[in-house]
Short mmCIF file of C-alpha atoms in Angstrom, two decimals:
data_model
loop_
_atom_site.label_atom_id
_atom_site.label_comp_id
_atom_site.label_asym_id
_atom_site.label_seq_id
_atom_site.Cartn_x
_atom_site.Cartn_y
_atom_site.Cartn_z
CA MET J 8 19.79 8.97 25.72
CA ALA J 9 20.47 5.72 23.87
CA ALA J 10 17.84 3.06 23.87
CA SER J 11 18.68 0.02 25.96
CA SER J 12 18.73 -3.51 24.57
CA SER J 13 15.36 -4.16 26.22
CA ARG J 14 13.90 -1.41 24.06
CA ARG J 15 14.75 -2.96 20.73
CA VAL J 16 12.74 -5.14 18.37
CA LEU J 17 14.54 -6.78 15.44
CA GLY J 18 17.29 -4.17 15.70
CA LEU J 19 14.90 -1.19 15.87
CA GLN J 20 15.46 1.39 18.60
CA LEU J 21 12.02 2.02 20.09
CA ALA J 22 10.75 5.52 20.84
CA ASP J 23 10.05 6.62 24.41
CA GLY J 24 6.82 5.15 25.76
CA ILE J 25 6.66 2.36 23.18
CA GLY J 26 6.92 -1.25 24.30
CA ARG J 27 7.97 -4.30 22.35
CA GLY J 28 4.36 -5.49 22.21
CA ASN J 29 3.37 -2.21 20.56
CA MET J 30 6.03 -2.68 17.88
CA TRP J 31 4.99 -6.25 17.19
CA ALA J 32 1.40 -4.98 16.89
CA CYS J 33 2.59 -2.48 14.27
CA LEU J 34 4.27 -5.23 12.25
CA SER J 35 1.19 -7.45 12.58
CA MET J 36 -0.93 -4.56 11.35
CA ALA J 37 1.32 -4.27 8.29
CA PHE J 38 0.90 -7.98 7.58
CA VAL J 39 -2.89 -8.18 7.90
CA ALA J 40 -3.67 -4.77 6.39
CA THR J 41 -1.64 -5.47 3.26
CA MET J 42 -3.08 -8.97 3.07
CA VAL J 43 -6.66 -7.75 2.85
CA ILE J 44 -5.77 -4.68 0.77
CA SER J 45 -4.04 -6.95 -1.78
CA PHE J 46 -6.68 -9.67 -1.74
CA LEU J 47 -9.75 -7.73 -2.79
CA PRO J 48 -8.29 -6.04 -5.91
CA ALA J 49 -6.69 -9.33 -6.97
CA ALA J 50 -10.04 -11.12 -6.58
CA GLN J 51 -12.07 -8.44 -8.42
CA PRO J 52 -11.76 -10.11 -11.85
CA TYR J 53 -13.17 -13.34 -10.39
CA ILE J 54 -16.18 -11.48 -8.95
CA LEU J 55 -16.73 -9.54 -12.18
CA GLY J 56 -16.55 -12.59 -14.43
CA GLY J 57 -17.55 -15.52 -12.23
CA VAL J 58 -20.25 -13.87 -10.09
CA LEU J 59 -21.59 -10.87 -12.03
CA GLY J 60 -20.90 -12.18 -15.55
CA VAL J 61 -19.28 -8.98 -16.86
CA ALA J 62 -18.02 -9.47 -20.43
CA LYS J 63 -14.26 -9.81 -20.84
CA ALA J 64 -14.15 -6.82 -23.20
CA ASP J 65 -15.53 -4.62 -20.41
CA GLN J 66 -13.58 -5.92 -17.43
CA GLY J 67 -10.67 -3.49 -17.83
CA LYS J 68 -13.10 -0.57 -17.72
CA ALA J 69 -14.90 -2.14 -14.74
CA VAL J 70 -11.66 -2.53 -12.79
CA GLY J 71 -10.81 1.06 -13.67
CA LEU J 72 -14.24 2.25 -12.49
CA LEU J 73 -13.88 0.40 -9.20
CA GLY J 74 -10.44 1.90 -8.72
CA VAL J 75 -11.61 5.43 -9.51
CA ALA J 76 -14.57 5.18 -7.12
CA ALA J 77 -12.33 3.83 -4.38
CA GLU J 78 -9.77 6.58 -4.81
CA ILE J 79 -12.38 9.35 -4.78
CA ALA J 80 -13.52 7.99 -1.41
CA MET J 81 -9.92 7.88 -0.20
CA ILE J 82 -9.22 11.41 -1.39
CA ALA J 83 -12.27 12.66 0.49
CA SER J 84 -11.19 10.98 3.74
CA LEU J 85 -7.42 10.69 3.94
CA VAL J 86 -6.40 14.07 5.32
CA TRP J 87 -9.21 13.88 7.85
CA TYR J 88 -8.00 10.50 9.08
CA GLY J 89 -4.56 12.00 9.63
CA ALA J 90 -5.97 14.96 11.54
CA LEU J 91 -8.21 12.69 13.63
CA ALA J 92 -5.19 10.54 14.46
CA ASP J 93 -3.24 13.61 15.60
CA ARG J 94 -6.12 14.63 17.86
CA PHE J 95 -7.42 11.31 19.21
CA GLY J 96 -4.49 8.96 18.68
CA ARG J 97 -3.62 6.34 16.08
CA ARG J 98 -5.39 3.35 17.64
CA PRO J 99 -9.06 4.34 17.06
CA VAL J 100 -8.37 5.12 13.40
CA VAL J 101 -6.60 1.77 12.89
CA VAL J 102 -9.49 -0.17 14.45
CA ALA J 103 -12.04 1.73 12.35
CA GLY J 104 -9.99 0.98 9.22
CA PHE J 105 -9.96 -2.76 9.86
CA ALA J 106 -13.69 -2.78 10.66
CA LEU J 107 -14.57 -0.99 7.38
CA CYS J 108 -12.35 -3.36 5.38
CA ALA J 109 -14.04 -6.34 7.02
CA LEU J 110 -17.49 -4.97 6.17
CA GLY J 111 -16.61 -4.27 2.53
CA THR J 112 -14.99 -7.69 2.12
CA ALA J 113 -17.90 -9.58 3.67
CA LEU J 114 -20.51 -7.98 1.41
CA PHE J 115 -18.48 -7.76 -1.83
CA PRO J 116 -19.53 -11.12 -3.38
CA PHE J 117 -23.18 -10.49 -2.46
CA ALA J 118 -23.42 -7.50 -4.84
CA GLY J 119 -26.13 -8.05 -7.42
CA ASN J 120 -24.76 -5.60 -9.99
CA THR J 121 -21.79 -3.36 -10.74
CA THR J 122 -23.38 -0.32 -9.06
CA VAL J 123 -23.65 -2.11 -5.72
CA LEU J 124 -20.14 -3.47 -6.22
CA VAL J 125 -18.85 0.09 -6.63
CA ALA J 126 -20.61 1.16 -3.41
CA LEU J 127 -19.03 -1.71 -1.47
CA ARG J 128 -15.65 -0.91 -2.99
CA VAL J 129 -16.06 2.60 -1.58
CA VAL J 130 -16.74 1.20 1.90
CA PHE J 131 -13.64 -0.95 1.61
CA ALA J 132 -11.63 2.05 0.36
CA LEU J 133 -12.56 4.10 3.42
CA GLY J 134 -11.00 1.36 5.52
CA VAL J 135 -7.95 1.19 3.28
CA ALA J 136 -7.50 4.96 3.63
CA ALA J 137 -7.41 4.70 7.41
CA LEU J 138 -4.99 1.76 7.41
CA SER J 139 -2.67 3.19 4.75
CA GLY J 140 -2.21 6.49 6.51
CA MET J 141 -1.85 4.97 9.97
CA LEU J 142 0.60 2.27 8.94
CA SER J 143 3.06 4.86 7.67
CA THR J 144 2.51 7.07 10.72
CA VAL J 145 2.82 4.32 13.34
CA ALA J 146 5.94 2.93 11.66
CA VAL J 147 7.80 6.18 12.38
CA ASP J 148 6.05 7.04 15.67
CA TYR J 149 7.28 3.84 17.30
CA VAL J 150 11.02 4.16 16.59
CA ARG J 151 13.82 6.68 16.97
CA ASP J 152 14.99 8.64 13.94
CA GLY J 153 18.06 6.48 13.35
CA SER J 154 15.85 3.41 12.92
CA ARG J 155 13.17 4.85 10.66
CA GLY J 156 14.66 3.48 7.46
CA LYS J 157 14.93 0.01 9.00
CA SER J 158 11.41 0.41 10.40
CA TYR J 159 10.04 1.00 6.92
CA GLY J 160 12.09 -1.92 5.65
CA LEU J 161 10.59 -4.26 8.23
CA VAL J 162 7.10 -2.90 7.65
CA GLY J 163 7.70 -3.52 3.95
CA LEU J 164 8.85 -7.06 4.77
CA PHE J 165 5.73 -7.86 6.80
CA SER J 166 3.55 -6.10 4.22
CA GLY J 167 5.12 -8.22 1.50
CA LEU J 168 4.44 -11.37 3.51
CA GLY J 169 0.82 -10.30 3.86
CA ALA J 170 0.54 -9.67 0.13
CA MET J 171 2.08 -13.09 -0.56
CA VAL J 172 -0.50 -14.78 1.65
CA ALA J 173 -3.24 -12.89 -0.22
CA VAL J 174 -2.13 -13.73 -3.75
CA LEU J 175 -0.77 -17.24 -3.13
CA ALA J 176 -3.28 -18.56 -0.60
CA LEU J 177 -6.39 -16.42 -0.15
CA VAL J 178 -7.17 -16.08 -3.86
CA ARG J 179 -7.16 -19.89 -4.07
CA LEU J 180 -9.98 -20.26 -1.54
CA PRO J 181 -12.79 -20.06 -4.16
CA LYS J 182 -11.12 -22.83 -6.20
CA ILE J 183 -10.72 -24.97 -3.08
CA PHE J 184 -14.42 -24.66 -2.27
CA GLU J 185 -15.39 -25.20 -5.91
CA ASP J 186 -13.33 -28.42 -5.96
CA ARG J 187 -15.37 -29.57 -2.96
CA GLY J 188 -18.57 -29.18 -4.93
CA MET J 189 -19.67 -25.61 -4.24
CA ALA J 190 -21.12 -23.42 -6.97
CA PRO J 191 -18.83 -20.51 -7.98
CA VAL J 192 -21.04 -17.88 -6.34
CA ASP J 193 -21.26 -19.81 -3.04
CA ALA J 194 -17.51 -20.48 -3.09
CA ALA J 195 -16.82 -16.76 -3.48
CA ARG J 196 -19.19 -15.79 -0.69
CA VAL J 197 -17.82 -18.31 1.82
CA SER J 198 -14.24 -17.31 1.00
CA PHE J 199 -14.88 -13.59 1.45
CA LEU J 200 -16.81 -14.13 4.70
CA ILE J 201 -13.94 -16.15 6.19
CA ILE J 202 -11.43 -13.43 5.33
CA ALA J 203 -13.72 -10.71 6.71
CA ALA J 204 -14.04 -12.59 10.01
CA VAL J 205 -10.26 -12.78 10.34
CA VAL J 206 -9.89 -9.05 9.67
CA LEU J 207 -12.56 -8.21 12.24
CA ALA J 208 -10.77 -10.32 14.84
CA VAL J 209 -7.55 -8.43 14.10
CA ALA J 210 -9.39 -5.12 14.64
CA ALA J 211 -10.22 -6.24 18.19
CA LEU J 212 -6.62 -7.35 18.74
CA MET J 213 -5.26 -3.97 17.60
CA TRP J 214 -7.33 -2.18 20.24
CA SER J 215 -5.56 -4.09 23.01
CA THR J 216 -2.01 -4.08 21.60
CA LEU J 217 -1.36 -0.73 19.90
CA SER J 218 -0.17 2.16 22.06
CA ALA J 219 -2.91 4.48 23.34
CA VAL J 220 -0.42 7.34 23.86
CA LYS J 221 -0.91 10.44 21.73
CA VAL J 222 2.19 11.71 19.96
CA SER J 223 1.53 15.37 20.73
CA PRO J 224 -0.31 16.52 23.89
CA THR J 225 -1.21 19.80 22.14
CA ALA J 226 -2.81 18.27 19.04
CA GLU J 227 -6.07 17.57 20.86
CA ARG J 228 -6.63 21.31 21.26
CA VAL J 229 -5.88 22.14 17.59
CA PRO J 230 -8.91 22.33 15.24
CA LEU J 231 -9.06 19.56 12.65
CA THR J 232 -9.10 22.08 9.80
CA ARG J 233 -5.85 23.58 11.02
CA LEU J 234 -4.17 20.18 11.22
CA VAL J 235 -5.23 19.46 7.66
CA LYS J 236 -3.96 22.83 6.44
CA GLU J 237 -0.63 22.31 8.19
CA GLY J 238 -0.19 18.95 6.48
CA VAL J 239 -0.81 20.57 3.09
CA ALA J 240 1.38 23.59 3.89
CA LEU J 241 4.35 21.30 4.58
CA ALA J 242 4.63 20.78 0.81
CA ARG J 243 6.56 24.08 0.66
CA ASP J 244 9.51 22.07 2.01
CA PRO J 245 11.35 20.46 -0.97
CA GLY J 246 11.83 17.20 0.93
CA VAL J 247 8.15 16.95 1.82
CA ALA J 248 7.16 17.82 -1.75
CA LEU J 249 9.46 15.08 -3.07
CA SER J 250 7.98 12.59 -0.62
CA TYR J 251 4.45 13.52 -1.66
CA ALA J 252 5.37 13.17 -5.35
CA ALA J 253 6.97 9.78 -4.72
CA ALA J 254 3.84 8.61 -2.89
CA PHE J 255 1.78 9.50 -5.98
CA VAL J 256 3.75 6.88 -7.91
CA ALA J 257 4.34 4.34 -5.12
CA ARG J 258 0.68 3.83 -4.23
CA ALA J 259 -0.23 3.66 -7.91
CA ASP J 260 2.42 0.97 -8.35
CA LEU J 261 0.85 -1.10 -5.59
CA ALA J 262 -2.60 -0.78 -7.18
CA VAL J 263 -1.23 -1.79 -10.58
CA VAL J 264 0.39 -4.93 -9.20
CA ALA J 265 -2.63 -5.95 -7.13
CA GLY J 266 -5.31 -5.16 -9.71
CA PHE J 267 -4.10 -4.99 -13.29
CA MET J 268 -1.41 -7.66 -13.20
CA SER J 269 -3.88 -10.29 -12.01
CA LEU J 270 -6.49 -9.02 -14.50
CA TRP J 271 -3.96 -9.32 -17.34
CA VAL J 272 -3.16 -12.95 -16.46
CA ILE J 273 -6.80 -13.92 -15.83
CA ASP J 274 -7.99 -12.31 -19.07
CA TYR J 275 -5.36 -14.15 -21.10
CA ALA J 276 -5.83 -17.46 -19.29
CA THR J 277 -9.59 -17.55 -19.72
CA GLY J 278 -9.73 -15.93 -23.17
CA GLU J 279 -6.72 -17.44 -24.96
CA ARG J 280 -6.20 -20.66 -23.02
CA GLY J 281 -9.79 -21.46 -22.02
CA MET J 282 -9.06 -21.95 -18.31
CA PRO J 283 -11.90 -21.93 -15.74
CA ALA J 284 -12.18 -18.64 -13.82
CA ALA J 285 -11.07 -20.08 -10.48
CA GLU J 286 -7.98 -21.72 -12.02
CA ALA J 287 -7.14 -18.51 -13.86
CA LEU J 288 -7.43 -16.58 -10.59
CA ALA J 289 -4.95 -18.98 -9.01
CA ARG J 290 -2.52 -18.51 -11.93
CA GLY J 291 -2.84 -14.75 -11.62
CA GLY J 292 -2.14 -15.04 -7.92
CA ALA J 293 1.00 -17.05 -8.63
CA VAL J 294 2.40 -14.32 -10.92
CA VAL J 295 1.61 -11.57 -8.44
CA GLY J 296 3.03 -13.83 -5.73
CA ILE J 297 6.42 -13.83 -7.46
CA ALA J 298 6.40 -10.03 -7.41
CA GLN J 299 5.50 -9.96 -3.73
CA THR J 300 8.14 -12.58 -2.86
CA VAL J 301 10.81 -10.33 -4.37
CA ALA J 302 9.30 -7.39 -2.50
CA VAL J 303 9.64 -9.28 0.79
CA VAL J 304 13.30 -10.06 0.14
CA ALA J 305 14.17 -6.54 -1.04
CA ALA J 306 12.28 -4.53 1.61
CA PRO J 307 14.98 -4.74 4.32
CA LEU J 308 17.64 -3.73 1.76
CA PHE J 309 15.95 -0.43 0.94
CA GLY J 310 15.21 0.13 4.62
CA TRP J 311 18.90 -0.37 5.39
CA LEU J 312 19.90 2.02 2.60
CA GLY J 313 17.45 4.59 4.00
CA ASP J 314 19.48 4.81 7.21
CA ARG J 315 22.87 4.97 5.45
CA MET J 316 22.26 7.31 2.51
CA ARG J 317 20.64 10.69 2.33
CA ARG J 318 16.97 9.84 2.22
CA GLN J 319 16.25 11.93 -0.84
CA ASP J 320 19.00 10.08 -2.71
CA VAL J 321 17.73 6.61 -1.88
CA LEU J 322 14.24 7.73 -2.88
CA ILE J 323 15.48 8.90 -6.29
CA LEU J 324 17.30 5.59 -6.77
CA ALA J 325 14.17 3.67 -5.83
CA GLN J 326 11.99 5.61 -8.25
CA ALA J 327 14.45 4.97 -11.08
CA VAL J 328 14.42 1.22 -10.35
CA ALA J 329 10.61 1.21 -10.24
CA ALA J 330 10.29 3.14 -13.53
CA VAL J 331 12.53 0.73 -15.43
CA SER J 332 10.71 -2.24 -13.89
CA TYR J 333 7.26 -1.10 -14.93
CA LEU J 334 8.28 -0.08 -18.43
CA SER J 335 9.68 -3.60 -18.97
CA THR J 336 6.08 -4.86 -19.27
CA LEU J 337 6.09 -3.49 -22.83
CA LEU J 338 8.18 -6.54 -23.77
CA ILE J 339 5.49 -9.05 -22.71
CA SER J 340 3.14 -10.73 -25.19
CA ASP J 341 2.30 -13.93 -23.24
CA PRO J 342 1.53 -13.23 -19.54
CA LEU J 343 1.64 -16.96 -18.79
CA GLY J 344 5.15 -17.35 -20.21
CA SER J 345 8.58 -17.17 -18.58
CA GLY J 346 9.04 -13.55 -19.66
CA MET J 347 6.18 -12.48 -17.38
CA MET J 348 7.91 -14.21 -14.48
CA MET J 349 11.05 -12.14 -15.06
CA VAL J 350 8.98 -8.97 -15.29
CA ALA J 351 7.21 -9.93 -12.05
CA VAL J 352 10.61 -10.11 -10.34
CA LEU J 353 11.51 -6.62 -11.59
CA VAL J 354 8.09 -5.21 -10.71
CA GLY J 355 8.30 -6.60 -7.16
CA LEU J 356 11.69 -4.95 -6.72
CA GLY J 357 10.45 -1.63 -8.09
CA GLU J 358 7.22 -1.73 -6.08
CA ILE J 359 8.88 -2.21 -2.70
CA ALA J 360 11.67 0.27 -3.51
CA ALA J 361 9.14 3.03 -4.13
CA ILE J 362 6.96 2.16 -1.13
CA THR J 363 9.71 1.93 1.50
CA THR J 364 11.60 5.14 0.68
CA ALA J 365 8.96 7.89 0.60
CA GLY J 366 7.89 7.50 4.25
CA PRO J 367 11.26 7.92 5.99
CA LEU J 368 11.96 11.10 4.01
CA LEU J 369 8.64 12.56 5.17
CA ALA J 370 9.32 11.50 8.78
CA GLN J 371 12.65 13.35 8.58
CA GLN J 372 10.97 16.55 7.38
CA ALA J 373 7.62 16.66 9.25
CA PRO J 374 7.16 17.92 12.86
CA ALA J 375 5.81 15.24 15.22
CA ALA J 376 2.73 17.29 16.17
CA VAL J 377 1.38 17.21 12.60
CA ARG J 378 2.96 13.96 11.42
CA GLY J 379 -0.40 12.21 11.18
CA SER J 380 -1.73 15.01 8.98
CA ALA J 381 1.44 14.92 6.86
CA TYR J 382 1.05 11.21 6.28
CA GLY J 383 -2.63 11.76 5.55
CA VAL J 384 -1.67 14.21 2.81
CA GLN J 385 1.04 11.84 1.54
CA THR J 386 -1.46 9.00 1.32
CA LEU J 387 -3.86 11.43 -0.37
CA CYS J 388 -1.22 12.01 -3.04
CA GLY J 389 -1.01 8.25 -3.44
CA ALA J 390 -4.78 8.08 -3.80
CA VAL J 391 -4.66 10.66 -6.58
CA GLY J 392 -1.96 8.53 -8.23
CA ILE J 393 -4.17 5.47 -8.10
CA LEU J 394 -7.08 7.54 -9.41
CA VAL J 395 -5.10 8.58 -12.46
CA VAL J 396 -3.63 5.14 -13.12
CA SER J 397 -6.91 3.28 -12.49
CA GLY J 398 -8.95 5.61 -14.64
CA LEU J 399 -6.58 6.23 -17.54
CA GLY J 400 -4.92 2.83 -17.22
CA GLY J 401 -8.25 0.99 -17.17
CA PHE J 402 -9.36 2.77 -20.33
CA LEU J 403 -6.07 2.16 -22.15
CA TYR J 404 -6.00 -1.47 -20.94
CA ASP J 405 -9.03 -2.15 -23.14
CA ALA J 406 -8.29 0.38 -25.89
CA TRP J 407 -4.52 -0.14 -26.31
CA ARG J 408 -2.83 -3.02 -24.46
CA PRO J 409 -2.78 -4.65 -20.99
CA ALA J 410 0.64 -3.13 -20.22
CA ALA J 411 -0.85 0.40 -20.33
CA PRO J 412 -1.28 0.91 -16.53
CA PHE J 413 2.33 -0.21 -15.99
CA VAL J 414 3.59 2.19 -18.65
CA ILE J 415 1.77 5.08 -17.00
CA SER J 416 3.38 4.20 -13.65
CA GLY J 417 6.82 3.93 -15.26
CA VAL J 418 6.59 7.31 -16.97
CA SER J 419 5.32 8.90 -13.74
CA GLY J 420 8.31 7.44 -11.91
CA LEU J 421 10.71 9.01 -14.39
CA LEU J 422 9.08 12.40 -13.78
CA VAL J 423 9.61 11.98 -10.01
CA VAL J 424 13.26 11.09 -10.65
CA ALA J 425 13.67 14.32 -12.63
CA PHE J 426 12.00 16.35 -9.86
CA GLY J 427 14.16 14.67 -7.22
CA LEU J 428 17.37 15.44 -9.06
CA ALA J 429 16.26 19.09 -9.32
CA VAL J 430 15.59 19.53 -5.56
CA ARG J 431 17.89 17.01 -3.85
CA ARG J 432 20.46 19.62 -2.80
CA ARG J 433 17.76 21.84 -1.32
CA VAL J 434 16.46 19.22 1.13
CA THR J 435 17.42 20.23 4.68
CA PRO J 436 16.49 17.73 7.43
CA LEU J 437 14.21 19.11 10.12
CA SER J 438 16.10 17.40 12.93
CA GLY J 439 18.03 14.31 13.88
CA GLU J 440 19.68 13.78 10.48
CA HIS J 441 23.23 14.57 11.59
CA GLU J 442 22.92 12.17 14.53
CA ARG J 443 21.47 9.49 12.22
CA VAL J 444 24.32 9.75 9.71
CA ALA J 445 26.90 9.73 12.48
CA ALA J 446 25.35 6.64 14.06
CA ALA J 447 25.25 4.88 10.69
CA ALA J 448 28.90 5.68 10.07
#
């Protein structure tokens, strides 16, 4: 039965039992979750240098260590979040994710040393794991199959807006407070506490606005271990395997943009140009902001393509675009120059292309009863991607050149393109694909 006009939001056909308020809550979750997820990695160099006094020569390794610790925590928790969401519903996991992010953010600038900072980064990562898995899951739960590409496009749009707010506005808060006479440490603490309070308020809002309906009435009776195993077992399907592989690169891309791009700019600005740390943080935010602005503009395009092309084909195209974008960083010698701005445009395009195309393919291939587990495994693959890029990229950042994490992401993207071309003809949609293509035509 076709959805009526009253069951649409921004052109999306809503699933049965989902109201317009639920869909707007999903889009708001994308905005705020990405805002806080983008803010903390972008602000890490300021905390390392301005608060803890870590030497510039060691900051690449420190960022890599923080990333590795965070991803180990995510790997340990992601599939369980998905299984818990299949049993108890999406809403409790979302609220827990926001609460953990708020706690990690509030305490981050109070860390007295790198060890404590790593522990707080783990707390934050546990929240990120919950939000990352649930955002992908809710985005497809709330709409009909023919709107899933557009749903991911809109989620990408709102996520991009959240990232823009983080890198263009939130990272400037310490400088604003410093300009008013605060010491750098106090400015950082006040800024992080304000952001944590906002995130905690959003957690309460999500409890009252997200749908409490469980996707599958049988999932509650299925053991958690079985749900996890089913999510992993889905990788035997070529389409699911391709989606998991793409997530490995897509999540790593996001981490590279949020963490290493700002570190690159801040390192150069403070080391070569002698800028104060707060001003350098603002400059880094501006560069990342250009990337996120492009991501906002391009997100609906890739969402639209996802409903009009075979989803494996648009994913392969997206991965190729992302690979070329990230490899273009090899041409940059001055991250404060105009060349970096052009690269930021390309990186933003590649980042959002990779992020918005893996999810709809998985939604097409995964049964609804284990969709939360499938997205948990997909996000787990992304966590492993970040682990590799953060660890190896952080080491090579200091030992080779700042473009190293981007090069690793670009080469990984080319490998996914090769895998996609090898399996694209073997991807058979689970259901709804013929109706989707017919509707698009």
